[in-house]
Amino acid sequence: MNKRPQKTVTALDAITADLVAVLVAVTDGDPRIMTIEHAAALPSGPFQFAHRSLQMGLRAWVEAQTGHPLGYVEQLYTFADRGRSGDPDAPHRISISYLGLTREEEGHEGADAQWSSWYDYFPWEDHRDGPPAILAKIIAPKLKTWARAADEPALQKGRWRRAAITFGLDGREWNEELTLQRYELLYEAALIPESVREKGGEATVPGRAMTGDHRRILATGIARLRAKIKYRPVVFELMPDEFTLLQLQRSVEALAGRLVHKQNFRRLIEQQELVEETGAMAPDTIGRPAKLFRFRQGVLAERAVVGTKLPLSRS
Amino acid sequence: MNKRPQKTVTALDAITADLVAVLVAVTDGDPRIMTIEHAAALPSGPFQFAHRSLQMGLRAWVEAQTGHPLGYVEQLYTFADRGRSGDPDAPHRISISYLGLTREEEGHEGADAQWSSWYDYFPWEDHRDGPPAILAKIIAPKLKTWARAADEPALQKGRWRRAAITFGLDGREWNEELTLQRYELLYEAALIPESVREKGGEATVPGRAMTGDHRRILATGIARLRAKIKYRPVVFELMPDEFTLLQLQRSVEALAGRLVHKQNFRRLIEQQELVEETGAMAPDTIGRPAKLFRFRQGVLAERAVVGTKLPLSRS
DNA sequence: CCATCTTATGCTCACGGAGAGTATAAATGG
DNA sequence: CCATTTATACTCTCCGTGAGCATAAGATGG
């Protein structure tokens, strides 16, 4: 690996590169992702070297698809593990995954493309109405069984400990950022279709599966986004031009999968001068009318670098 | 991009994949990185599909080179921008970069490999003795000149604002995590050899350059590591089995490039039960002898997931 | 033996932010 | 007029963090 010979590409080490995109929008308090193949896969395709960079290529493609500019884009992870496709003779595939934030627009879906709630794929991730029932009723018992199935008592303890930490069991706190770790635990415990395909076992935990490792990529994207909204002003990429503070709060809650203390939320937003009043009031509201706000583009230059704060606590 | 045709690899879209590694160790309060080619490049080489995953391949290679197990490994970024190599007909190259933490060992360097201080490449990043002189004497004036060279007053302001934010000028606070942004700003301002190669101009800011975009990758690794040590117990991967709290503190300071309040540092370390006393005292010390500690392996399982806290403030 | 230097270690204090609760205002629909 | 819903303003407590002071335990040099 020390030298860098200019290797010629032979059939033996043929490589193809894929892009896989986790495109997120929030509509009516629902976090949505762009899917294809009847909601069973993330949009993906062969990598085009036509553009100046990976990001540019992704941008162009998404804008053509959704008719909306792609706001924030971030690289997630590059997968190149052997045996990701079943065929051992297939050319090696490197998948480069991206997270992108947009807004959902009517009538712009491609023939094959549609928006789906990300909680369809991860029903245990939505704690906005408290811990979902599947957690205590289905997931926790199955994980307990899995833990008990380990050979040694030490291993059993370790397994259960891991389960308890990631899923907030045994009175531990739920940590919404551990989406990927939770998915990987379920995979390891052979409780989801993806791992049953490889390991055998019964897939019994609710939640829609995806092609290949797309659901893992989605979990990576969710985890990254949940971490990011707390210290970078990225939520605004998902909002319409004008919005009320409650709408903003609902979007944050939709992404985080948990509720937020309203007064504290507003305090933080306003004291950081992230938004400014438009002067108008929101139409068609129940209750006291809310002021409309818009994002202060000015802060982008500074805050995109330096950071921001969002509260994320319980109800 | 919707469909995923199994493309055959032709000369037109031939792709090669590279691994580039940022291998970090800390020796005597100096953050070191593994380099090759007379300290002008990061270790890199063609990607081997022989291993089960990218990480495994990297691990095996590094352990052979350094004779030491590679502790923490993390993927950094995948570069695939067109025109990264000068030759337009060269096969497209995808570079997957990794951050790895080890310990420096005598006599295990390969023929071409050596350890170098990362501050040789980024002298402006070391604020342990206060802001380095080059900042005020060289970098700030040059950035000011660059800002003034913009066409419009608004652009000029924007440029200077960015410079001030990233480099902590105009009385702003220094943020050690902005290593990458600082590098990119210098690149954009054509103040370093790498950008002069492309854009022309005079490279006048001190700091050793590297082949290709290796210094950018190094900056990415430093930024990532500086962010990581604050909330994950990764410093311990860089420590010997037994160490004093001051040695631990010096390592953190070496990485962060800034000093830490000693009492607070110890308070945090101890209250989190990250370490345990070995019972022995450190040999060959000046002043009051210090207890030796070792990392509590037990916390790894939990804290690697949930997190940790390190203070990082001024002296 | 004492003064001084160096590092280790224990303790206290003030400030600010985060979490959470209370109270009031402004609208709507019966 | 009242119940309901949302908006908005204050307040209070707790705790983490930054920072300083004081003391302990060694070594060294006069």
GROMACS .gro file of C-alpha atoms in nm, chain A residues 6, chain B residues 83-91:
model
   10
    6GLN     CA    1  -0.104   0.318  -1.172
  398GLY     CA    2  -0.967   1.679  -1.207
  399ARG     CA    3  -0.804   1.579  -0.883
  400SER     CA    4  -0.520   1.431  -1.078
  401GLY     CA    5  -0.378   1.650  -1.349
  402ASP     CA    6  -0.426   1.399  -1.628
  403PRO     CA    7  -0.776   1.412  -1.779
  404ASP     CA    8  -0.738   1.070  -1.939
  405ALA     CA    9  -0.631   0.899  -1.622
  406PRO     CA   10  -0.880   0.657  -1.477
   0.00000   0.00000   0.00000
